[in-house]
GROMACS .gro file of N, CA and C in nm:
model
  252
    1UNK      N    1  15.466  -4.376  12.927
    1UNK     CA    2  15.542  -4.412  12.810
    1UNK      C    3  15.512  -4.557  12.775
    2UNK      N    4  15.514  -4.557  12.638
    2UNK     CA    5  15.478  -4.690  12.605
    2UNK      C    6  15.582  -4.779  12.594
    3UNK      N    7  15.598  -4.919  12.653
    3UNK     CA    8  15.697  -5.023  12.636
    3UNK      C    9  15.782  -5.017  12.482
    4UNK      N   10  15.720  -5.000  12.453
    4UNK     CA   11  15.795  -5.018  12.298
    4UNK      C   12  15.900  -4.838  12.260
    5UNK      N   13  15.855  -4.755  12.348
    5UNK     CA   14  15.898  -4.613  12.300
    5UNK      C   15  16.036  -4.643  12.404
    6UNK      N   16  16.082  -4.548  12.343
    6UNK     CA   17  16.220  -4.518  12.411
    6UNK      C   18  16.220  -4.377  12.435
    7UNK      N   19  16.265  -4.278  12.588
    7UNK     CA   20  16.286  -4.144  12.589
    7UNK      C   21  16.434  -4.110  12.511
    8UNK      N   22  16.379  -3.962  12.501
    8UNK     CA   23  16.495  -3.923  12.407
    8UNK      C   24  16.615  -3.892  12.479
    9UNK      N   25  16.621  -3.915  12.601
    9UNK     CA   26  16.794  -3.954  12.712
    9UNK      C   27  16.742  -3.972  12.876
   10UNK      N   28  16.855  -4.004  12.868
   10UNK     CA   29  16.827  -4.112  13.002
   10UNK      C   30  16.952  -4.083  13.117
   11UNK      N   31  16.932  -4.034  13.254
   11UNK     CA   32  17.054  -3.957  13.327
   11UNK      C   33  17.061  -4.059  13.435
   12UNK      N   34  17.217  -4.107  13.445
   12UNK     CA   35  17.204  -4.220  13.541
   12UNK      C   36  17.360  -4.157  13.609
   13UNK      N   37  17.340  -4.213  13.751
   13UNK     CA   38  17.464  -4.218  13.802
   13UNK      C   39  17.589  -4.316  13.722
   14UNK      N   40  17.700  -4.277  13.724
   14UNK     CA   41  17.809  -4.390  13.693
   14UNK      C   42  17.936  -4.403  13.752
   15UNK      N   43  17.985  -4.510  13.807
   15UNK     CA   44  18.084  -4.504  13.869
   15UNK      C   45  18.176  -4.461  13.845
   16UNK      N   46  18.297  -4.419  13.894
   16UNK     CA   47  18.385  -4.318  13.919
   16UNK      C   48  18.510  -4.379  13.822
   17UNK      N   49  18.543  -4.479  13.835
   17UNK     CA   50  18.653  -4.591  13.777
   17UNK      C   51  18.599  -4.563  13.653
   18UNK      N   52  18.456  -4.586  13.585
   18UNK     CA   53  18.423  -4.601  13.437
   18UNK      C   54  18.366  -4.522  13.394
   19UNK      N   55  18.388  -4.361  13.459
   19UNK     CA   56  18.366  -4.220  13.406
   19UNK      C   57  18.383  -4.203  13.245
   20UNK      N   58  18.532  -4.165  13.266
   20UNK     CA   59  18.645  -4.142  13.143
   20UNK      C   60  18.560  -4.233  13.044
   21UNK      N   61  18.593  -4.376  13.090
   21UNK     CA   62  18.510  -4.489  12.920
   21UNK      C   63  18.418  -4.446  12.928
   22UNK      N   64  18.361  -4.432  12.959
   22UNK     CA   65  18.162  -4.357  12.965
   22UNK      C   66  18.190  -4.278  12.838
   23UNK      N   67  18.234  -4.153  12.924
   23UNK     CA   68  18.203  -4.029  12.820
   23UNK      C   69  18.335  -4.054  12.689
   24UNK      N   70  18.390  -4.164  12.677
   24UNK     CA   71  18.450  -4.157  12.555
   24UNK      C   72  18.330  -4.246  12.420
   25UNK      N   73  18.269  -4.242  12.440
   25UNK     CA   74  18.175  -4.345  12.392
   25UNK      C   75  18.010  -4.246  12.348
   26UNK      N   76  18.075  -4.209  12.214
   26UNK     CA   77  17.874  -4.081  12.131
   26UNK      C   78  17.805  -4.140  12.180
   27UNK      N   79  17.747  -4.013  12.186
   27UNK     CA   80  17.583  -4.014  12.273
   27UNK      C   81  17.589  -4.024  12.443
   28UNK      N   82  17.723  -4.054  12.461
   28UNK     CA   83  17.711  -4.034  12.681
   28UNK      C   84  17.800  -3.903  12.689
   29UNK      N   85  17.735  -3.834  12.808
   29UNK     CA   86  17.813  -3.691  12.796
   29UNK      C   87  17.786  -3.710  12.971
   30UNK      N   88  17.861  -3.588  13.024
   30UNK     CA   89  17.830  -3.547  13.162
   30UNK      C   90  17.647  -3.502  13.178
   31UNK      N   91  17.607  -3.491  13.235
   31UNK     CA   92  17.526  -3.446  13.291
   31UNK      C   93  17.473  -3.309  13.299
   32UNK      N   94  17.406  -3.196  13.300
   32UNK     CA   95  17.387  -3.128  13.323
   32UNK      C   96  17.346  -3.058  13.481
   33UNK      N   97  17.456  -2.983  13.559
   33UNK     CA   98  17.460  -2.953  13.687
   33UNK      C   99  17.501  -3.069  13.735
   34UNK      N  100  17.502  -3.197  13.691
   34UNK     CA  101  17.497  -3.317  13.821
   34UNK      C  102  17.667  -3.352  13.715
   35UNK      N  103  17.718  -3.319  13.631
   35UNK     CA  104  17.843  -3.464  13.615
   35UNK      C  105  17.946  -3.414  13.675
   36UNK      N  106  17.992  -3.298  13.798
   36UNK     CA  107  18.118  -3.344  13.891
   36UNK      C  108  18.057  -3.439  13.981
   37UNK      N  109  17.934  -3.453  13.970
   37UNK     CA  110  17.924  -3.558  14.076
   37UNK      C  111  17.865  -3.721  13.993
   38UNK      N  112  17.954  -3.743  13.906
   38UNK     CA  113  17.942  -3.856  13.822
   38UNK      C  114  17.808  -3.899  13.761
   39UNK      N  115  17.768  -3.794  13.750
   39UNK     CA  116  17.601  -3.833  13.661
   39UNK      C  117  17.621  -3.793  13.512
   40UNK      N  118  17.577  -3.873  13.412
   40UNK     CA  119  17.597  -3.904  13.232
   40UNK      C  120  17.445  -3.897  13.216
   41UNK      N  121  17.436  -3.821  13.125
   41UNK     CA  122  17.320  -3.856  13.013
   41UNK      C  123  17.308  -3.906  12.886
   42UNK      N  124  17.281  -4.032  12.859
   42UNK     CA  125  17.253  -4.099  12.719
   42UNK      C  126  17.169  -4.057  12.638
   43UNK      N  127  17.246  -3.994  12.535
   43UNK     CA  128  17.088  -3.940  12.456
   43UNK      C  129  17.057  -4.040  12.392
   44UNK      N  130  16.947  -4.082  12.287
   44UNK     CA  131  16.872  -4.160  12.257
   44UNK      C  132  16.952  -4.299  12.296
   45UNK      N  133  16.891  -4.343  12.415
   45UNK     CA  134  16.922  -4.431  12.450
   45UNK      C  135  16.867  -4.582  12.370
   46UNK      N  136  16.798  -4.545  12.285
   46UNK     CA  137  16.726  -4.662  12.218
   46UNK      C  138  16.860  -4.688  12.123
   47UNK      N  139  16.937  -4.626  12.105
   47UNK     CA  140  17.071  -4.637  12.026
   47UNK      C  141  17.137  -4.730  12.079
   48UNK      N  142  17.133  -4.786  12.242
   48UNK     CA  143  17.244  -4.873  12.287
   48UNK      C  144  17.205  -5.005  12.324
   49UNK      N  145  17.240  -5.104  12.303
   49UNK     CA  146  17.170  -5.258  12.322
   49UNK      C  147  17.157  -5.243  12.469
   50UNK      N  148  17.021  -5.314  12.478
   50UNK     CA  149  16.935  -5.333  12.580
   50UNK      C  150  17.048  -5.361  12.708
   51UNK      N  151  17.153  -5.454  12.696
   51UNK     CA  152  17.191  -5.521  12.811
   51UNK      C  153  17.295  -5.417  12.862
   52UNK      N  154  17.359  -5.300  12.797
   52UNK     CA  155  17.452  -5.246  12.873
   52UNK      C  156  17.416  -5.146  12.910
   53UNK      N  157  17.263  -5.101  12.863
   53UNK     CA  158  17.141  -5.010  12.937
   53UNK      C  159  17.106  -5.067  13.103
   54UNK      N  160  17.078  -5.152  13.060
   54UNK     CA  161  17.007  -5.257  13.200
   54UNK      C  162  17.166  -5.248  13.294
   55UNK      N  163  17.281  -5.276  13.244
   55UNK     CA  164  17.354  -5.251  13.337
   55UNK      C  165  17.411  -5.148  13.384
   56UNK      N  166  17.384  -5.047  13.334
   56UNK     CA  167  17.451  -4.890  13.354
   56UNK      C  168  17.306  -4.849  13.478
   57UNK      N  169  17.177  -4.861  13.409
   57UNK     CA  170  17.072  -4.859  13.519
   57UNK      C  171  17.050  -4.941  13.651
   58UNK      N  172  17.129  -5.069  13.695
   58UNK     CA  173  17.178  -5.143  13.790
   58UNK      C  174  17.258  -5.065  13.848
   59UNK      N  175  17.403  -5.067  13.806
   59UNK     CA  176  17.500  -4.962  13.907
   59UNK      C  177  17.428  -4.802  13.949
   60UNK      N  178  17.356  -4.773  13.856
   60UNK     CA  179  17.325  -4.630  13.907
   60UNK      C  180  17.254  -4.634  14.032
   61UNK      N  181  17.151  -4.781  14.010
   61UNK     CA  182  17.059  -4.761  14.149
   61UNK      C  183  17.168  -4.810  14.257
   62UNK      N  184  17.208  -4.900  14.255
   62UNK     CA  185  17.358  -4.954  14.361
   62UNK      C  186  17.348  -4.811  14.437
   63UNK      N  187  17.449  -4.716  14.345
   63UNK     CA  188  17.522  -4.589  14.414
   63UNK      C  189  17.460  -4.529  14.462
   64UNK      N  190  17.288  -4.498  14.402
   64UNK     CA  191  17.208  -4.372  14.452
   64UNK      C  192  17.176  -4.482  14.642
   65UNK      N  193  17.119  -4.625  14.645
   65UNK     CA  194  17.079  -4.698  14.717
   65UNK      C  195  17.201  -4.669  14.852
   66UNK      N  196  17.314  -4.688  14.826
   66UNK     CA  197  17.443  -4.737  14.903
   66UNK      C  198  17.467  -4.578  14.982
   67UNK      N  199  17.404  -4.458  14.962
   67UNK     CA  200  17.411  -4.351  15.015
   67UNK      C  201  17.278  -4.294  15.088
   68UNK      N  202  17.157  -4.351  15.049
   68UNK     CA  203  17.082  -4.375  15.180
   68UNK      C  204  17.068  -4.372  15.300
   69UNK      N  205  16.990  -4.286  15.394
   69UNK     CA  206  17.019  -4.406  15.496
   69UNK      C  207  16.984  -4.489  15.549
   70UNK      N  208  17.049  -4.555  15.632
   70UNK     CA  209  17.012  -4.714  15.691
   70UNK      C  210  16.892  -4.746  15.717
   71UNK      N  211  16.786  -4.610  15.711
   71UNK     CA  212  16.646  -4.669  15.755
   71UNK      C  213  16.603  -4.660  15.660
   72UNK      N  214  16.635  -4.586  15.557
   72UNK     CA  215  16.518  -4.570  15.417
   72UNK      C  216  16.623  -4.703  15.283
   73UNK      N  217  16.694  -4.748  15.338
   73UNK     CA  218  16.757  -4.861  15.258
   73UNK      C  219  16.688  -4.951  15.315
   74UNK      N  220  16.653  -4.974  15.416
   74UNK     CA  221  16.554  -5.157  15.529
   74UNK      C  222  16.476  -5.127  15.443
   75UNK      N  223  16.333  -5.007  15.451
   75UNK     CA  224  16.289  -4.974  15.390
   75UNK      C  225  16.217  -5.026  15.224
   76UNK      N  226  16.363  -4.958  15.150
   76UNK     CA  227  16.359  -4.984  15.034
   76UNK      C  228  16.383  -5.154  15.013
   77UNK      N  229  16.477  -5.220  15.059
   77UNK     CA  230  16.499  -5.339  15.061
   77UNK      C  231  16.342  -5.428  15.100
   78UNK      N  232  16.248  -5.377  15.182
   78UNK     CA  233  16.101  -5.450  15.203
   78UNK      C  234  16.041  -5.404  15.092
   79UNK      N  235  16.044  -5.282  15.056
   79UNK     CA  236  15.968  -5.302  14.926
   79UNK      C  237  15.945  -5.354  14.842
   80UNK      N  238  16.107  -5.383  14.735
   80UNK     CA  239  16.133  -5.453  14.672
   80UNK      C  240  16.144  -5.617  14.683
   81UNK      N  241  16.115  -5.615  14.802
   81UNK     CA  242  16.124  -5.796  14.864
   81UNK      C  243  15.989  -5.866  14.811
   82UNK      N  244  15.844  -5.744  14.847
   82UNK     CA  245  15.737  -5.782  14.844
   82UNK      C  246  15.724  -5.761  14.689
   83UNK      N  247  15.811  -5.728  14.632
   83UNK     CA  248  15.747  -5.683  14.461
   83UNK      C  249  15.798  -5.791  14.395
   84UNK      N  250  15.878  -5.852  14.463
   84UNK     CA  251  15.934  -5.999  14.372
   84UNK      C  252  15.889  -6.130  14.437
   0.00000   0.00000   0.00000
């Protein structure tokens, strides 16, 4: 995909506390198979300013990261060490 394109939705985990505001808010819905377990899909996400994209995609990795386990989080944590 090209930098400049946007996909036509985008499925992220979301925390449990900011479910409800989530899905009160067009264009975020549950998930398909995944939203009892707090997953939303944004459809055209090119619809929502960049920064509360970037932060909805932050917490999602948090939650998916924080259920890991302890060896594939060290892991992931060296990866990302050497990529920055």
């Amino acid at each position: 995909m090209h930098i400049d394109q946007s996909p036509s939705s985008l499925t992220l985990k979301a925390k449990a506390e900011k479910l409800d505001m989530l899905l009160e808010i067009p264009g975020i819905d549950r998930a398909a198979y995944l939203g009892r377990y707090h997953w939303i899909t944004i459809d055209n996400p090119g619809n929502f300013r960049p920064e509360f994209l970037k932060n909805l995609i932050d917490e999602s990795f948090c939650l998916i990261v924080q259920k890991l386990p302890l060896k594939k989080r060290r892991m992931l944590d060296r990866h990302l060490v050497k990529k920055n």
